Short mmCIF file of C-alpha atoms in Angstrom, two decimals:
data_model
loop_
_atom_site.label_atom_id
_atom_site.label_comp_id
_atom_site.label_asym_id
_atom_site.label_seq_id
_atom_site.Cartn_x
_atom_site.Cartn_y
_atom_site.Cartn_z
CA MET A 1 -7.45 -54.12 46.76
CA ALA A 2 -6.13 -51.98 49.61
CA GLU A 3 -8.08 -48.98 48.37
CA HIS A 4 -11.27 -51.02 48.12
CA SER A 5 -10.88 -52.36 51.66
CA GLN A 6 -10.50 -48.83 53.07
CA LYS A 7 -13.78 -47.57 51.62
CA GLY A 8 -15.97 -49.37 54.15
CA LYS A 9 -13.90 -48.38 57.17
CA LYS A 10 -14.93 -45.59 59.53
CA PRO A 11 -12.38 -42.97 60.61
CA LYS A 12 -10.48 -43.86 63.80
CA ILE A 13 -12.00 -40.91 65.64
CA PHE A 14 -15.45 -42.49 65.20
CA VAL A 15 -14.28 -45.76 66.73
CA VAL A 16 -12.72 -43.85 69.64
CA ALA A 17 -15.94 -41.82 70.09
CA VAL A 18 -18.06 -44.97 70.21
CA PHE A 19 -15.72 -46.47 72.80
CA MET A 20 -15.81 -43.29 74.91
CA VAL A 21 -19.63 -43.16 74.82
CA ALA A 22 -19.79 -46.84 75.80
CA VAL A 23 -17.44 -46.20 78.73
CA GLY A 24 -19.54 -43.18 79.78
CA ILE A 25 -22.70 -45.27 79.76
CA CYS A 26 -21.02 -47.96 81.85
CA LEU A 27 -19.78 -45.38 84.37
CA ALA A 28 -23.22 -43.74 84.58
CA VAL A 29 -24.95 -47.09 85.06
CA GLY A 30 -22.33 -48.18 87.59
CA ALA A 31 -22.70 -44.92 89.57
CA ALA A 32 -26.46 -45.40 89.69
CA VAL A 33 -26.32 -49.09 90.63
CA PHE A 34 -23.66 -48.68 93.30
CA ARG A 35 -24.89 -45.30 94.52
CA ASP A 36 -25.34 -46.32 98.13
CA ASP A 37 -21.99 -48.12 98.30
CA LEU A 38 -20.22 -45.10 96.83
CA ILE A 39 -21.90 -42.75 99.30
CA ILE A 40 -20.82 -44.95 102.20
CA LEU A 41 -17.31 -45.27 100.83
CA TYR A 42 -16.71 -41.65 99.73
CA ARG A 43 -19.49 -39.88 101.64
CA LEU A 44 -22.14 -37.78 99.86
CA LYS A 45 -19.76 -35.02 98.84
CA GLY A 46 -17.32 -37.49 97.31
CA TYR A 47 -20.15 -39.28 95.49
CA GLN A 48 -21.42 -36.00 94.03
CA MET A 49 -17.94 -35.19 92.81
CA ILE A 50 -17.67 -38.60 91.14
CA ARG A 51 -21.11 -38.16 89.57
CA ASN A 52 -20.21 -34.70 88.25
CA MET A 53 -17.00 -36.04 86.76
CA ILE A 54 -18.97 -38.83 85.04
CA VAL A 55 -21.48 -36.28 83.69
CA LEU A 56 -18.65 -34.12 82.33
CA TYR A 57 -17.01 -37.16 80.80
CA CYS A 58 -20.29 -38.21 79.13
CA ILE A 59 -20.79 -34.68 77.76
CA PHE A 60 -17.24 -34.77 76.38
CA ALA A 61 -17.78 -38.24 74.88
CA VAL A 62 -21.02 -37.15 73.21
CA GLY A 63 -19.23 -34.05 71.86
CA VAL A 64 -16.52 -36.26 70.37
CA MET A 65 -19.25 -38.46 68.87
CA VAL A 66 -21.03 -35.45 67.30
CA PHE A 67 -17.72 -34.15 65.94
CA SER A 68 -16.90 -37.54 64.44
CA VAL A 69 -20.34 -37.80 62.82
CA ILE A 70 -19.94 -34.32 61.28
CA ARG A 71 -16.46 -35.24 60.08
CA ILE A 72 -17.72 -38.47 58.55
CA GLY A 73 -20.48 -36.53 56.80
CA ARG A 74 -17.95 -34.09 55.35
CA LEU A 75 -15.68 -36.91 54.26
CA GLU A 76 -18.58 -38.70 52.59
CA LYS A 77 -19.61 -35.47 50.85
CA ARG A 78 -16.06 -34.88 49.64
CA LYS A 79 -15.80 -38.48 48.45
CA ASN A 80 -19.08 -38.19 46.56
CA GLU A 81 -17.94 -34.92 44.95
CA GLU A 82 -14.63 -36.52 43.95
CA GLU A 83 -16.46 -39.52 42.49
CA LEU A 84 -18.77 -37.22 40.53
CA GLU A 85 -15.78 -35.26 39.26
CA LEU A 86 -13.97 -38.45 38.27
CA SER A 87 -17.12 -39.67 36.55
CA ARG A 88 -17.39 -36.38 34.64
CA ILE A 89 -13.73 -36.56 33.63
CA ARG A 90 -14.16 -40.15 32.43
CA GLN A 91 -17.28 -39.17 30.48
CA ASP A 92 -15.47 -36.22 28.89
CA ARG A 93 -12.57 -38.49 27.98
CA GLU A 94 -14.92 -41.04 26.46
CA ASP A 95 -16.68 -38.31 24.48
CA ARG A 96 -13.35 -37.01 23.20
CA ASN A 97 -12.26 -40.53 22.30
CA ARG A 98 -15.48 -41.12 20.39
CA LYS A 99 -14.98 -37.87 18.52
CA SER A 100 -11.32 -38.60 17.84
CA GLU A 101 -12.23 -42.04 16.53
CA ALA A 102 -14.70 -40.75 13.94
CA TYR A 103 -14.56 -36.99 14.04
CA LEU A 104 -14.96 -36.74 10.25
CA SER A 105 -17.86 -39.15 9.95
CA VAL A 106 -20.82 -37.70 8.07
CA SER A 107 -23.23 -40.15 9.69
CA ASP A 108 -23.87 -37.40 12.23
CA LYS A 109 -23.50 -33.62 12.29
CA LEU A 110 -19.92 -32.46 12.02
CA ASP A 111 -18.68 -30.54 15.05
CA SER A 112 -17.52 -27.11 13.85
CA SER A 113 -15.65 -26.31 17.09
CA PHE A 114 -13.79 -29.62 16.99
CA ILE A 115 -12.84 -29.14 13.36
CA GLN A 116 -11.56 -25.65 14.18
CA SER A 117 -9.30 -27.12 16.87
CA LEU A 118 -8.02 -29.69 14.36
CA LEU A 119 -7.17 -26.96 11.87
CA GLU A 120 -5.29 -25.02 14.53
CA ASN A 121 -3.37 -28.10 15.67
CA LYS A 122 -2.34 -28.94 12.13
CA ALA A 123 -1.34 -25.33 11.47
CA ARG A 124 0.89 -25.34 14.55
CA GLU A 125 2.35 -28.80 14.03
CA GLU A 126 2.94 -30.97 10.95
CA TRP A 127 1.28 -28.63 8.43
CA SER A 128 2.80 -25.39 9.68
CA VAL A 129 4.00 -24.76 6.13
CA LEU A 130 0.34 -24.02 5.25
CA ASP A 131 -0.52 -22.31 8.53
CA VAL A 132 -1.79 -19.10 6.93
CA ARG A 133 -4.29 -20.96 4.75
CA LEU A 134 -5.37 -23.23 7.57
CA PHE A 135 -6.03 -20.30 9.89
CA LYS A 136 -7.99 -18.50 7.14
CA VAL A 137 -10.27 -21.53 6.76
CA LYS A 138 -10.63 -21.75 10.53
CA GLU A 139 -11.65 -18.09 10.66
CA GLN A 140 -14.42 -18.83 8.16
CA LEU A 141 -15.91 -21.41 10.52
CA GLN A 142 -15.65 -18.89 13.35
CA GLU A 143 -17.43 -16.31 11.18
CA MET A 144 -20.18 -18.85 10.52
CA ASP A 145 -20.56 -19.38 14.27
CA ASP A 146 -20.83 -15.63 14.70
CA CYS A 147 -23.53 -15.40 12.01
CA GLN A 148 -25.56 -18.09 13.77
CA SER A 149 -25.25 -16.29 17.11
CA ARG A 150 -26.26 -12.95 15.60
CA LEU A 151 -29.31 -14.43 13.88
CA SER A 152 -30.42 -16.22 17.05
CA ARG A 153 -30.07 -13.03 19.08
CA LEU A 154 -31.93 -11.03 16.41
CA LEU A 155 -34.88 -13.41 16.34
CA THR A 156 -35.02 -13.60 20.14
CA ASP A 157 -34.93 -9.82 20.56
CA ASN A 158 -37.77 -9.41 18.07
CA GLY A 159 -39.80 -12.40 19.24
CA ALA A 160 -39.75 -13.65 15.65
CA THR A 161 -40.44 -17.34 16.27
CA ALA A 162 -42.07 -17.57 12.85
CA LEU A 163 -38.62 -17.13 11.31
CA ASN A 164 -36.99 -20.04 13.14
CA SER A 165 -36.62 -21.79 9.78
CA THR A 166 -33.96 -19.20 8.92
CA GLN A 167 -31.76 -20.72 11.61
CA GLU A 168 -32.08 -24.10 9.92
CA VAL A 169 -30.72 -22.53 6.74
CA LEU A 170 -27.62 -21.34 8.60
CA ASP A 171 -27.20 -24.74 10.25
CA LYS A 172 -27.20 -26.39 6.83
CA VAL A 173 -24.67 -23.90 5.48
CA GLU A 174 -22.46 -24.56 8.51
CA GLN A 175 -22.50 -28.28 7.71
CA TYR A 176 -21.68 -27.47 4.10
CA LEU A 177 -18.62 -25.48 5.20
CA CYS A 178 -17.57 -28.23 7.60
CA LYS A 179 -17.81 -30.84 4.85
CA ASN A 180 -15.65 -28.70 2.61
CA VAL A 181 -13.03 -28.53 5.35
CA ARG A 182 -13.44 -32.26 5.98
CA LYS A 183 -12.29 -32.97 2.43
CA CYS A 184 -9.11 -30.98 3.04
CA LEU A 185 -8.46 -32.79 6.32
CA ASN A 186 -8.82 -36.13 4.57
CA TYR A 187 -6.24 -35.07 1.99
CA MET A 188 -3.90 -34.00 4.79
CA GLY A 189 -4.42 -37.38 6.43
CA VAL A 190 -2.71 -39.20 3.56
CA ALA A 191 -0.38 -36.46 2.26
CA ASP A 192 3.26 -35.97 3.24
CA PRO A 193 3.82 -32.52 4.80
CA HIS A 194 7.47 -32.75 3.67
CA SER A 195 6.66 -33.42 0.01
CA ARG A 196 6.48 -30.42 -2.29
CA ASP A 197 3.91 -32.10 -4.50
CA ASP A 198 1.69 -33.00 -1.54
CA ILE A 199 2.04 -29.52 -0.08
CA ALA A 200 1.00 -28.04 -3.43
CA LEU A 201 -1.97 -30.44 -3.64
CA VAL A 202 -3.23 -29.72 -0.10
CA GLY A 203 -2.64 -26.00 -0.63
CA SER A 204 -4.75 -26.11 -3.78
CA LYS A 205 -7.56 -27.93 -1.95
CA LEU A 206 -7.47 -25.38 0.86
CA ASP A 207 -7.66 -22.52 -1.65
CA SER A 208 -10.69 -24.10 -3.35
CA CYS A 209 -12.32 -24.71 0.03
CA TYR A 210 -11.68 -21.11 1.07
CA GLN A 211 -13.15 -19.67 -2.13
CA ASP A 212 -16.27 -21.83 -1.98
CA ASN A 213 -16.82 -21.11 1.71
CA GLN A 214 -16.31 -17.40 1.13
CA GLU A 215 -19.07 -17.37 -1.48
CA LYS A 216 -21.45 -19.06 0.95
CA LEU A 217 -20.56 -16.61 3.71
CA ALA A 218 -21.29 -13.73 1.36
CA GLN A 219 -24.71 -15.25 0.66
CA ILE A 220 -25.33 -15.61 4.38
CA ASP A 221 -24.39 -11.96 4.95
CA GLU A 222 -26.96 -10.86 2.37
CA PHE A 223 -29.48 -13.27 3.84
CA LEU A 224 -29.07 -11.75 7.33
CA ARG A 225 -29.55 -8.27 5.91
CA THR A 226 -32.76 -9.45 4.26
CA VAL A 227 -34.01 -10.87 7.57
CA VAL A 228 -33.37 -7.48 9.18
CA GLU A 229 -35.23 -5.70 6.38
CA TYR A 230 -38.20 -7.99 6.84
CA LEU A 231 -38.29 -7.45 10.60
CA ASN A 232 -38.03 -3.68 10.15
CA ARG A 233 -40.94 -3.64 7.70
CA GLN A 234 -43.32 -5.72 9.78
CA GLY A 235 -46.65 -3.92 9.90
CA ASP A 236 -45.85 -1.93 6.74
CA GLU A 237 -47.34 -2.41 3.30
CA GLU A 238 -43.94 -3.48 1.99
CA ALA A 239 -43.70 -6.40 4.43
CA GLU A 240 -45.11 -8.85 1.88
CA SER A 241 -42.45 -8.02 -0.69
CA SER A 242 -39.78 -8.43 2.02
CA ILE A 243 -40.94 -11.93 2.92
CA ASP A 244 -40.92 -12.86 -0.77
CA LEU A 245 -37.33 -11.64 -1.04
CA LEU A 246 -36.42 -13.56 2.11
CA ASN A 247 -37.92 -16.78 0.74
CA MET A 248 -36.06 -16.24 -2.52
CA TYR A 249 -32.76 -15.96 -0.65
CA LYS A 250 -33.53 -19.10 1.32
CA LYS A 251 -34.27 -21.01 -1.85
CA THR A 252 -31.14 -19.72 -3.58
CA ILE A 253 -28.88 -20.68 -0.68
CA LEU A 254 -30.39 -24.13 -0.23
CA GLU A 255 -30.16 -24.84 -3.96
CA SER A 256 -26.48 -23.82 -3.97
CA ILE A 257 -25.66 -26.42 -1.31
CA ALA A 258 -28.21 -29.05 -2.38
CA GLY A 259 -27.00 -32.56 -1.71
CA ASN A 260 -23.98 -31.37 0.28
CA TYR A 261 -25.35 -30.62 3.74
#
């Protein structure tokens, strides 16, 4: 409640500045209204001195007012920036909470980066006994990310927008790899990291996941080489055969992951 009540208050310097300006106005009005009386009382020279002092005071009061307005503006700007930062932090926290609540749900695309962080956490914590295997699987997802980046850069550099469908193939393979890892994470969720039988079971699942993912990565590597061959032969007589080979690779890869991406 105290914090809420402070939000609408102006800084003290602003209140002081308003008071000083009000006093300056009163003095200036008083000097003008009682000009003749002041001249009689203090003579012309004394009146001029009083008037000059009032002018200087008014200038000072206005300066304080300007300073306070600038200060208020800076404070408001800082408050707005802090509120935006707090809002961003809350949004990030909510996003992380949503992911942590259903990070393995297949109702939406699996987040490869998030799954990689889960693998690393498990390798460093409760499943450190299988850390080598977990890191090997994580490296496969990193390699898949690298393949996607290289293909995107290749197509951009060559202006090959007609081959954008090749990126969709890699996206589907990435989801296939993530779903393979998801199965292992689900086993780890119910297994006991201190049980030899459970360690053997999870280790076996990780080995199967690694082997399957490695085969898909090998296919992707060949696929990328075929894309390069096609781009290099554009304008040549052999370009048609290259696109046929590229389509064949696409079909082979998609058939190998059919129903699992």
